[in-house]
Coordinates of C-alpha atoms in Angstrom, one line a residue:
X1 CA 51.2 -16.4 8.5
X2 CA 48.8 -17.4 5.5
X3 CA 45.9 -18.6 8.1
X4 CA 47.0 -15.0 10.4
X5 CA 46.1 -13.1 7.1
X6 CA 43.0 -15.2 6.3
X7 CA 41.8 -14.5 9.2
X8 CA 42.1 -11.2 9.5
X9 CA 40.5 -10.2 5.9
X10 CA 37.9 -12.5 7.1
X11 CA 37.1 -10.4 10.2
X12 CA 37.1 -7.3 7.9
X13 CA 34.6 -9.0 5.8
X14 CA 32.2 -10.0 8.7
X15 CA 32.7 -7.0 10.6
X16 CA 31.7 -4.9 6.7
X17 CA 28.6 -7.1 6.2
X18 CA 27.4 -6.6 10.0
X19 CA 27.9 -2.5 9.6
X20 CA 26.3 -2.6 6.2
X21 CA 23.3 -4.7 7.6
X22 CA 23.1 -2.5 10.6
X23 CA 23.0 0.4 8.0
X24 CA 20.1 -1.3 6.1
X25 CA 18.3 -1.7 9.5
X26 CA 18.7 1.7 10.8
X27 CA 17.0 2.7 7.2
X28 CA 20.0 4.2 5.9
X29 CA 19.9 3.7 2.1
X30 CA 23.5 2.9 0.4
X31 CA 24.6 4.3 -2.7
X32 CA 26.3 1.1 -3.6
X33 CA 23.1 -0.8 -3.2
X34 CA 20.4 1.6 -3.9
X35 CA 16.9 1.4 -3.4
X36 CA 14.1 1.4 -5.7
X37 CA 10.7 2.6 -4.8
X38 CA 7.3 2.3 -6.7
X39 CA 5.2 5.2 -7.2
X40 CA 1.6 5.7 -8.1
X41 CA 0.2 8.9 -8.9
X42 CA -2.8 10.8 -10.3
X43 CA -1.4 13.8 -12.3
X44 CA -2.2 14.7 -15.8
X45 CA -0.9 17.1 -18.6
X46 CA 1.0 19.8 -17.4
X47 CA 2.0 18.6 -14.0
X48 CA 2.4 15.2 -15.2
X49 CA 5.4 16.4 -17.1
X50 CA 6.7 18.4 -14.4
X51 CA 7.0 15.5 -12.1
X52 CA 8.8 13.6 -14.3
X53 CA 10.9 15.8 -14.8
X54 CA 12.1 16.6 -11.0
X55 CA 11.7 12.9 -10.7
X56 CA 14.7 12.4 -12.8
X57 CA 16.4 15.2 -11.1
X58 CA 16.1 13.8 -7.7
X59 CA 17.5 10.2 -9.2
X60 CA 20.3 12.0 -11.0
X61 CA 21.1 13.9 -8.4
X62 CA 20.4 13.7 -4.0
X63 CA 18.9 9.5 -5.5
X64 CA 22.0 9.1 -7.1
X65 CA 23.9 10.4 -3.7
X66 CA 22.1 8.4 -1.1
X67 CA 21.2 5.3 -3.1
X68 CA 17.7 6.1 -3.8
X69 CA 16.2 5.4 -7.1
X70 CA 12.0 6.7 -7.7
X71 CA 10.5 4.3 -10.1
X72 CA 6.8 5.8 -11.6
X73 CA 4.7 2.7 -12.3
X74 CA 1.3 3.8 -12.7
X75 CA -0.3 7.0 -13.9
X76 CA -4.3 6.6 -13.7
X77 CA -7.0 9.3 -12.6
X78 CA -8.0 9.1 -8.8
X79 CA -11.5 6.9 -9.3
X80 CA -9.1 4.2 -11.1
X81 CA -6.4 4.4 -8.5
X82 CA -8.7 4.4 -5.3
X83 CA -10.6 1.0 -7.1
X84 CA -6.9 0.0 -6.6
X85 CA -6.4 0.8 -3.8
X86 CA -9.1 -0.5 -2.5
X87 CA -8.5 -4.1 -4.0
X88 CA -5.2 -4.1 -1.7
X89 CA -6.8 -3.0 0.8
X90 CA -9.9 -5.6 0.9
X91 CA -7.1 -8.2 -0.2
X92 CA -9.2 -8.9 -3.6
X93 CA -7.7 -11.9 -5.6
X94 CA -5.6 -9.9 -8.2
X95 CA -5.2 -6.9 -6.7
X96 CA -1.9 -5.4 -7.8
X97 CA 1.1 -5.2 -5.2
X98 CA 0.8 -2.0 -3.0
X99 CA 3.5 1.1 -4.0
X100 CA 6.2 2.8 -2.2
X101 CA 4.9 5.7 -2.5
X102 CA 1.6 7.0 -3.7
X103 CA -0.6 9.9 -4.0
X104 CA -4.2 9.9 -2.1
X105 CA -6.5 11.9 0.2
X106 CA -7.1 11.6 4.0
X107 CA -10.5 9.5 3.0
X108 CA -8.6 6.9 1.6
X109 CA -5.5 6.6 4.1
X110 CA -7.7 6.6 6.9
X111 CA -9.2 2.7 4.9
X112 CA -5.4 2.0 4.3
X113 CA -3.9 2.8 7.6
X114 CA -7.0 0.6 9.0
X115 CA -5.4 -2.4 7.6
X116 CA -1.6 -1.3 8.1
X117 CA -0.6 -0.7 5.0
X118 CA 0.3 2.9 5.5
X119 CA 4.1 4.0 7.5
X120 CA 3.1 7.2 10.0
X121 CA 5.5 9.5 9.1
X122 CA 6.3 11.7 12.3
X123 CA 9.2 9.2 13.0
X124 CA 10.9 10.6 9.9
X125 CA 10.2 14.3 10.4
X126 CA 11.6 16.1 13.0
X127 CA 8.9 18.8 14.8
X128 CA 11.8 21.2 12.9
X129 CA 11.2 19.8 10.2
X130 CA 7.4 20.0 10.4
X131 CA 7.1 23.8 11.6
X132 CA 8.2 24.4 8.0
X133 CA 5.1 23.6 6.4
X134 CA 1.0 25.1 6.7
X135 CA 0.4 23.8 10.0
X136 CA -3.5 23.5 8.4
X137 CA -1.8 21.2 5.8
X138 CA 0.0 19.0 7.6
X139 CA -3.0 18.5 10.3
X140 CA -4.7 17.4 7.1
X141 CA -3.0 14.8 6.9
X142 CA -3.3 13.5 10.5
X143 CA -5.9 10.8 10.6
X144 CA -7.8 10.4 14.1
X145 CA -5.3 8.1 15.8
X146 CA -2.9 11.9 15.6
X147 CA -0.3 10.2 13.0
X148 CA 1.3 11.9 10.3
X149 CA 0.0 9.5 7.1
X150 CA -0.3 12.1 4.2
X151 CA 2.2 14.5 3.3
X152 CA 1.3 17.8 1.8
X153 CA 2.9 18.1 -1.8
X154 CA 0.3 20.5 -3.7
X155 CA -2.8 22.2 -2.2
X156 CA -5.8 23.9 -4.0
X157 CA -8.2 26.8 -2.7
X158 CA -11.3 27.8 -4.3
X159 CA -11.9 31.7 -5.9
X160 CA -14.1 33.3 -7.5
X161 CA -13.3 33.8 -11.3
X162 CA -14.6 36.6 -13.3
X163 CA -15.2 37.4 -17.0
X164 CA -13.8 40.9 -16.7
X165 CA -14.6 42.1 -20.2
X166 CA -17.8 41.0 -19.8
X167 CA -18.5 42.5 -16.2
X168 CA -17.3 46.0 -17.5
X169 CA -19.9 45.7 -19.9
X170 CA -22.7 45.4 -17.3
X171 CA -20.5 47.6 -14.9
X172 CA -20.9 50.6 -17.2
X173 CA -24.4 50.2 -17.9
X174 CA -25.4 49.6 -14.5
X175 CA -23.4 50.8 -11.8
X176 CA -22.6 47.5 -10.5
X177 CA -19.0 47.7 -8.6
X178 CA -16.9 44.5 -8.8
X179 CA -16.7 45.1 -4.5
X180 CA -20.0 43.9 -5.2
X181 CA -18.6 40.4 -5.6
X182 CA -16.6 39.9 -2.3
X183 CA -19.8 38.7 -1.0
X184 CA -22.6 36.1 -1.6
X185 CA -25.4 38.2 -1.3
X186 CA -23.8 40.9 -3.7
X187 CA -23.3 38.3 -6.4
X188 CA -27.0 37.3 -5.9
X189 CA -27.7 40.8 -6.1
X190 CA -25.6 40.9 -9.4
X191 CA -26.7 38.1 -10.9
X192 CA -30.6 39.5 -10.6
X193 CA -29.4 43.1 -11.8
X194 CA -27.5 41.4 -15.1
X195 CA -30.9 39.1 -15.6
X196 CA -33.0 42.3 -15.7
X197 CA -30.5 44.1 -17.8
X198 CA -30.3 41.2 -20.5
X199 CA -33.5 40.9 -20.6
X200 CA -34.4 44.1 -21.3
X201 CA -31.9 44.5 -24.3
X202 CA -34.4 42.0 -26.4
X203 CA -37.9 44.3 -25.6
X204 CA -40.2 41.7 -27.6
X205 CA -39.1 38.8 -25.6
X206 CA -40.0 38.3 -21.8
X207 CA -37.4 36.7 -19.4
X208 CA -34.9 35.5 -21.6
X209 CA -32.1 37.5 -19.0
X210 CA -28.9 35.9 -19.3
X211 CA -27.4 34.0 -16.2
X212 CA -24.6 35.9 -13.9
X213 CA -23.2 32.9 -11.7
X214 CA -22.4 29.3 -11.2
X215 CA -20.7 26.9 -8.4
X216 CA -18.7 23.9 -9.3
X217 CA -19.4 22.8 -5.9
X218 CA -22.8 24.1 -4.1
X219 CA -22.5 21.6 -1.2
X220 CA -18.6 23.5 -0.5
X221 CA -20.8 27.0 -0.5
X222 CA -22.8 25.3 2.2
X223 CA -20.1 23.9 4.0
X224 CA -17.5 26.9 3.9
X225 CA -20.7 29.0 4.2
X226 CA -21.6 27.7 7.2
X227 CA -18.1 27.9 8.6
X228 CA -17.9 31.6 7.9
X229 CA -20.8 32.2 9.8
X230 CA -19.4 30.3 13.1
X231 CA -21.4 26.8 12.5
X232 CA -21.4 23.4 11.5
X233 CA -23.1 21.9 8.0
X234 CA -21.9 18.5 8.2
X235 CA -21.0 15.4 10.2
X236 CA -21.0 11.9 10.3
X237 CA -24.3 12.3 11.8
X238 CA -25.9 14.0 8.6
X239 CA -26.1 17.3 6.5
X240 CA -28.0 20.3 9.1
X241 CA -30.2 22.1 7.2
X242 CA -32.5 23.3 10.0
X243 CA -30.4 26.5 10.8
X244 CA -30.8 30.4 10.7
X245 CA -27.3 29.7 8.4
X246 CA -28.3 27.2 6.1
X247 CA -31.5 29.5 5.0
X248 CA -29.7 32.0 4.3
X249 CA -27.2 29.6 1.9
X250 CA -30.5 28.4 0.6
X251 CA -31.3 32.2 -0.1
X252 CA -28.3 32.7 -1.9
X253 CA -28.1 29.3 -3.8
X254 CA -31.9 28.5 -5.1
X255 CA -33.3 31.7 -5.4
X256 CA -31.3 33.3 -7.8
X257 CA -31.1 30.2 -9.9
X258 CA -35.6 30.1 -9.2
X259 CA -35.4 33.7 -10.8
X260 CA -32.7 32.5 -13.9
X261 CA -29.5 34.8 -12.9
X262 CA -28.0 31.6 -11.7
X263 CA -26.8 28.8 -14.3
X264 CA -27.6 24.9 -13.5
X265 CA -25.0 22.9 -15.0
X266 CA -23.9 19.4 -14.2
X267 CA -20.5 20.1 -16.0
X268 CA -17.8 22.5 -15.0
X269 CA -18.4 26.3 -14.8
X270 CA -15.1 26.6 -17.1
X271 CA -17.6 25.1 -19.8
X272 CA -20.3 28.1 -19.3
X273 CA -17.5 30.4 -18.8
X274 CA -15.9 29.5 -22.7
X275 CA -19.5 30.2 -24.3
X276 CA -20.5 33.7 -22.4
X277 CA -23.4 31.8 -20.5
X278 CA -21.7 33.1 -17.2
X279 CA -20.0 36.5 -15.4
X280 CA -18.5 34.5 -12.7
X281 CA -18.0 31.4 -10.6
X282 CA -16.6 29.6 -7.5
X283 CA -14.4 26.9 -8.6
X284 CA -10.7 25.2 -7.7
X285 CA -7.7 27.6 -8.1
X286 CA -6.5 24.2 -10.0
X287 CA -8.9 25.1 -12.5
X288 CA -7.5 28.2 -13.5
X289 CA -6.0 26.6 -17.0
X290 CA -9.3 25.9 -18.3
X291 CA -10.7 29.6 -18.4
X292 CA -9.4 30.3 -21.4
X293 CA -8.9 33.7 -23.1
X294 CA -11.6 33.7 -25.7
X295 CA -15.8 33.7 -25.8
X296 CA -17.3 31.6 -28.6
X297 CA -20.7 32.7 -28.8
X298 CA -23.6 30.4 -30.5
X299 CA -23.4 31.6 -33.7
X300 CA -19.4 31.3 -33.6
X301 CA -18.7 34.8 -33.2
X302 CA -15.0 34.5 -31.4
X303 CA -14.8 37.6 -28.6
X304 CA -11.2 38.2 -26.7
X305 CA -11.7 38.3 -23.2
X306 CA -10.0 38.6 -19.6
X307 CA -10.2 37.1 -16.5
X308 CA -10.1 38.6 -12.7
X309 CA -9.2 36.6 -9.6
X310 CA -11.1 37.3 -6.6
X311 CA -10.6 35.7 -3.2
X312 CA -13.3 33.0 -2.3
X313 CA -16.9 35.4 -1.5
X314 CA -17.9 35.4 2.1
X315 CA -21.4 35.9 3.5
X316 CA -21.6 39.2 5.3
X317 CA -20.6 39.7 8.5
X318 CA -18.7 36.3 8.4
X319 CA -15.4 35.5 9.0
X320 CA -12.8 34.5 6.1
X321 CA -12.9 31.0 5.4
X322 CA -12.2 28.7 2.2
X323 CA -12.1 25.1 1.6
X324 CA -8.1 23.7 1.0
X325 CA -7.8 20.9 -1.4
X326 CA -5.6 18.6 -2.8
X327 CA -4.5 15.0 -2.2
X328 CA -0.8 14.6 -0.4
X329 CA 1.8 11.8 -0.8
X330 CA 1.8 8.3 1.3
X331 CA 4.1 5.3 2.4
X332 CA 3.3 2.4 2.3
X333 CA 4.6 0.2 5.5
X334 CA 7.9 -1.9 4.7
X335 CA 11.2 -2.2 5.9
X336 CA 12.9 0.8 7.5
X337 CA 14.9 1.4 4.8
X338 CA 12.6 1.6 2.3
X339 CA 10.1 4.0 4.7
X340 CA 13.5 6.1 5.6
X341 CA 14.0 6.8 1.9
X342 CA 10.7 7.7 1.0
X343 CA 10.8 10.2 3.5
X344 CA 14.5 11.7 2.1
X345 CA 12.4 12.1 -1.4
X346 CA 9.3 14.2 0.3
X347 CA 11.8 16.7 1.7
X348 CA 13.7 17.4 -1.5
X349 CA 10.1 17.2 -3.2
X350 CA 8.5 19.6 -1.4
X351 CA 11.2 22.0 -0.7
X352 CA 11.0 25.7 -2.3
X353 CA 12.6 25.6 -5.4
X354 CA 10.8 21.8 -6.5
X355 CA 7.5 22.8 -4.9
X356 CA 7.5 26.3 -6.8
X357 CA 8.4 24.9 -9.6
X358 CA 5.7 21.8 -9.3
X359 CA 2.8 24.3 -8.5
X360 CA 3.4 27.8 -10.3
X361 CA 2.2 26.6 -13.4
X362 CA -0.9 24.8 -12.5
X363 CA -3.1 27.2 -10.3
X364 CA -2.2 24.4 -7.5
X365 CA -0.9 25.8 -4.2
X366 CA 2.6 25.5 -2.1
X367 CA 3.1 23.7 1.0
X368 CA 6.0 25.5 2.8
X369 CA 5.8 29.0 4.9
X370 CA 9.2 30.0 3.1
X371 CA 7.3 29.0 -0.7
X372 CA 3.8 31.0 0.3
X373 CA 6.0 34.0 1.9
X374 CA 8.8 34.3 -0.3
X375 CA 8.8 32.5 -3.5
X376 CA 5.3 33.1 -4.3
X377 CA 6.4 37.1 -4.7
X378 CA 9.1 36.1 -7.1
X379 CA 7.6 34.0 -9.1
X380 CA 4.4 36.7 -9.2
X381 CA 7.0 39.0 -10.5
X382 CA 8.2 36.3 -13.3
X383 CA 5.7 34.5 -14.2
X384 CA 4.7 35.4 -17.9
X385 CA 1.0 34.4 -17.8
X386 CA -1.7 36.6 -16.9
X387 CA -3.8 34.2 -15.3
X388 CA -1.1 32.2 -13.5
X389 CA -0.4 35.9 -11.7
X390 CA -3.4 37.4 -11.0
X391 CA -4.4 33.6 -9.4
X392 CA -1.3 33.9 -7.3
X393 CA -1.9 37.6 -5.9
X394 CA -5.0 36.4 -5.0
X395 CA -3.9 33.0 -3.0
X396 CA -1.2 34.8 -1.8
X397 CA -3.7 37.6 0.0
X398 CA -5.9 34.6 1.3
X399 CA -3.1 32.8 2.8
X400 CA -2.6 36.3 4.5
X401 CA -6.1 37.2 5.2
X402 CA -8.3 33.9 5.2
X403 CA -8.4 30.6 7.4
X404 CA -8.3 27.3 5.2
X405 CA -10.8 24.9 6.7
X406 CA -10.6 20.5 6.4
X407 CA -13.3 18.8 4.9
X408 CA -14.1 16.0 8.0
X409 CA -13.2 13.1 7.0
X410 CA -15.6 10.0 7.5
X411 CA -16.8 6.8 5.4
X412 CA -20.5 8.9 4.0
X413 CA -19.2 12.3 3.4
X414 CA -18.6 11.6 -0.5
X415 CA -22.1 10.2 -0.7
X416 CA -23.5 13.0 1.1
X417 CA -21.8 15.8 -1.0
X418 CA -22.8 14.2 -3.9
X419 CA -26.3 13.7 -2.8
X420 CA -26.9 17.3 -1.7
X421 CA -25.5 18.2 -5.2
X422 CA -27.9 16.4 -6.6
X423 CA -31.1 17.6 -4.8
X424 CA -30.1 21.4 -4.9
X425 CA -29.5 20.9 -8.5
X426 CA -32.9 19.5 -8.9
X427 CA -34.6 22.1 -7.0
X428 CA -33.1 24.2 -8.6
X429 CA -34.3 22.9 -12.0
X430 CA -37.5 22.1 -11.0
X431 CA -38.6 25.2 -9.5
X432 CA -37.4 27.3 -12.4
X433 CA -39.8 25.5 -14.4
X434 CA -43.0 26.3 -12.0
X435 CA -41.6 30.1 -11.5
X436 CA -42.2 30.2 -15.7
X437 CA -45.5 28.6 -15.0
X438 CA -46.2 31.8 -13.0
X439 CA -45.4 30.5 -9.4
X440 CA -43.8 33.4 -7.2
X441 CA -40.3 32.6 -6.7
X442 CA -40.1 33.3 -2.9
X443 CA -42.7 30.6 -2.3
X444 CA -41.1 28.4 -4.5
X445 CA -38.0 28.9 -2.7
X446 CA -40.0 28.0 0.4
X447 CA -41.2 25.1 -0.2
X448 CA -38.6 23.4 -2.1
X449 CA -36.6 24.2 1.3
X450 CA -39.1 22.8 3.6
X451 CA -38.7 19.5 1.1
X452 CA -35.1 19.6 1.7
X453 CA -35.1 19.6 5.2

């Protein structure tokens, strides 16, 4: 009887160990044995906090259900985490063990999937599932073998940001309508009118006009520009600068800046923006929290401003295009498990409610249909900051209204956006200096494009 019993209570054992281990290989996680997965990410201040924060929701809560515990490990800007990265990838002696979980951008997957360090994530997401999302953010994250590797969590746009108490200013004395703005060559035209119109408050001192406009990014203007206009700037095979649409980019770029109703800055156009040295710029919706709500003038003379949101500008007679940002979440490849649980923690994360509440703060972007369509509107009529709401009217018209375009994604773009930045910059610089020497500005123009071509 005693051996009957033994026996039997040791078939309930084996028969409990060989469903639990067929549990663990099916990749479903166990609440009595839970999981812990490594993250890495790359967000600061505000949205730094906020991911804690659901983080300890999701492991007090659906973690704590399902056996899945998320375990934030390291917290470094993007350059430190790609160098990383990288070291994993290469296999450098020291290089730190890879995470569960980390945040990146299609560039760098596409160097970690090379080596099969990254899970595809289509086996974990049903085509349901999927359809939820931007379609144009989750085909970001498709590298060129057609797999799912980076999973939209926050997105950015660019806009245009104006100093409204300063543009009424100019408005009033001018005539010039802020419909002026919805297009390149009206802020040029701007930016040449407000020159002329600072200048000629200070009668005794020639062309000391004050500048209108900046770009964080001029290569994105040449890029998206391009795109509007139903062409192509870049590739892996270089940077065309030969066509109709890339003069009149030029146009719109150098020329101003040749004349001084553009700003040159190496810094961000938030910085110009805080001292009155601009009306307006292109920059990341992300950057909205830097525009502050006050003008300190050189002599420290404090002036109370406000800000207006306009969608990105589009060259006339183009079509409505802007650039989407923003790095996603990968997996790293491991057991099942592991890959099966990440997955469970991107849905909850990028649901409505967490997504909203990750994004509406930060001037970054949702992911989901339901988030862009519905949630936006209520949090637009909640939301207690200014700027947060007029910055989500305005993404919430361009997700209506424009198409979001993919940078391309190839091993020399980063060195060729950087490099353009660099020589439009200088040209800019450079043939400022000869127009105050008494060069004409259109011929200036000219030839500093015939050197950059």
């Amino acid at each position: 009887m005693i051996k009957r019993l033994f026996s039997a209570a040791l078939i309930l054992v084996l028969l409990f160990s060989a469903l639990s281990g067929c549990s663990a290989k099916d990749g479903v996680p166990d609440p009595k044995n839970p999981v812990t997965l490594n993250m890495w990410h790359n967000y600061g201040g505000q949205m730094q906090s906020t991911v804690d924060q659901l983080i300890d929701k999701f492991n007090g809560t659906v973690g704590k259900e399902k056996g899945i515990i998320i375990s934030v490990t390291s917290v470094t800007g993007m350059k430190e985490q790609e160098e990383k990265l990288t070291m994993i990838a290469n296999g450098d002696p020291g290089a730190p063990k890879m995470p569960d979980i980390v945040t990146l951008n299609p560039k760098m997957a596409v160097l970690l999937a090379g080596k099969e360090l990254l899970a595809p994530l289509d086996t974990y997401f049903s085509s349901t599932e999927l359809d939820l999302y931007l379609p144009q953010f989750i085909k970001e994250g498709r590298l060129p073998d057609g797999k799912l590797y980076v999973f939209p969590t926050a997105k950015s746009t660019e806009v245009l940001f104006v100093n409204q108490t300063l543009f009424d200013r100019f408005s009033a004395a001018t005539g010039v309508k802020i419909d002026s703005l919805a297009d390149f060559e009206g802020i040029a035209d701007a930016a040449q009118k407000y020159f002329e119109w600072t200048d000629s408050q200070t009668p005794g001192i020639s062309d000391d006009g004050k500048t209108f406009f900046t770009a964080d990014s001029w290569f994105n203007i040449a890029m998206v520009g391009s795109k509007q206009m139903g062409a192509e700037f870049v590739s892996a095979d270089g940077m065309k600068t030969d066509t109709a649409s890339f003069e009149r980019i030029w146009d719109i770029s150098v020329l101003p800046a040749l004349t001084g109703s553009y700003a040159v800055t190496d810094g961000y156009s938030s910085d110009l923006s805080k001292t009155g040295d601009i009306v307006c710029s292109t920059g990341s919706t992300a950057g909205i929290l830097f525009y502050g709500d006050t003008i300190t003038y050189p002599d420290n003379r404090v002036e109370n401003v406000t800000f207006t949101v306009l969608p990105y500008p589009v060259f006339k007679d183009g079509s409505k295009v802007a650039l989407q940002r923003g790095a996603g979440m990968a997996v790293s490849k491991s057991t099942e498990r592991k890959e099966y649980a990440a997955a469970i923690f991107l849905k909850w994360f990028t649901e409505p409610e967490q997504n909203m509440r990750f994004v509406s703060s930060t001037g970054y972007l949702p992911v989901t249909k339901k988030a862009f369509e519905e949630d936006m509107i209520k949090e637009i009529e909640t939301t207690e900051a200014e700027s947060i709401k007029k910055l989500l009217v305005t993404a919430t018209n361009m997700y209506h209204e424009y198409e979001f375009m993919i940078a391309p994604v190839f091993d020399e773009f980063d060195t060729m956006s950087k490099d353009y930045e660099k020589k439009i910059k200088q040209s800019m610089r450079d043939g400022r200096e000869h127009v105050l020497e008494g060069v004409d500005s259109e011929s200036e123009s000219l030839a500093l494009l015939s050197k950059m071509r």
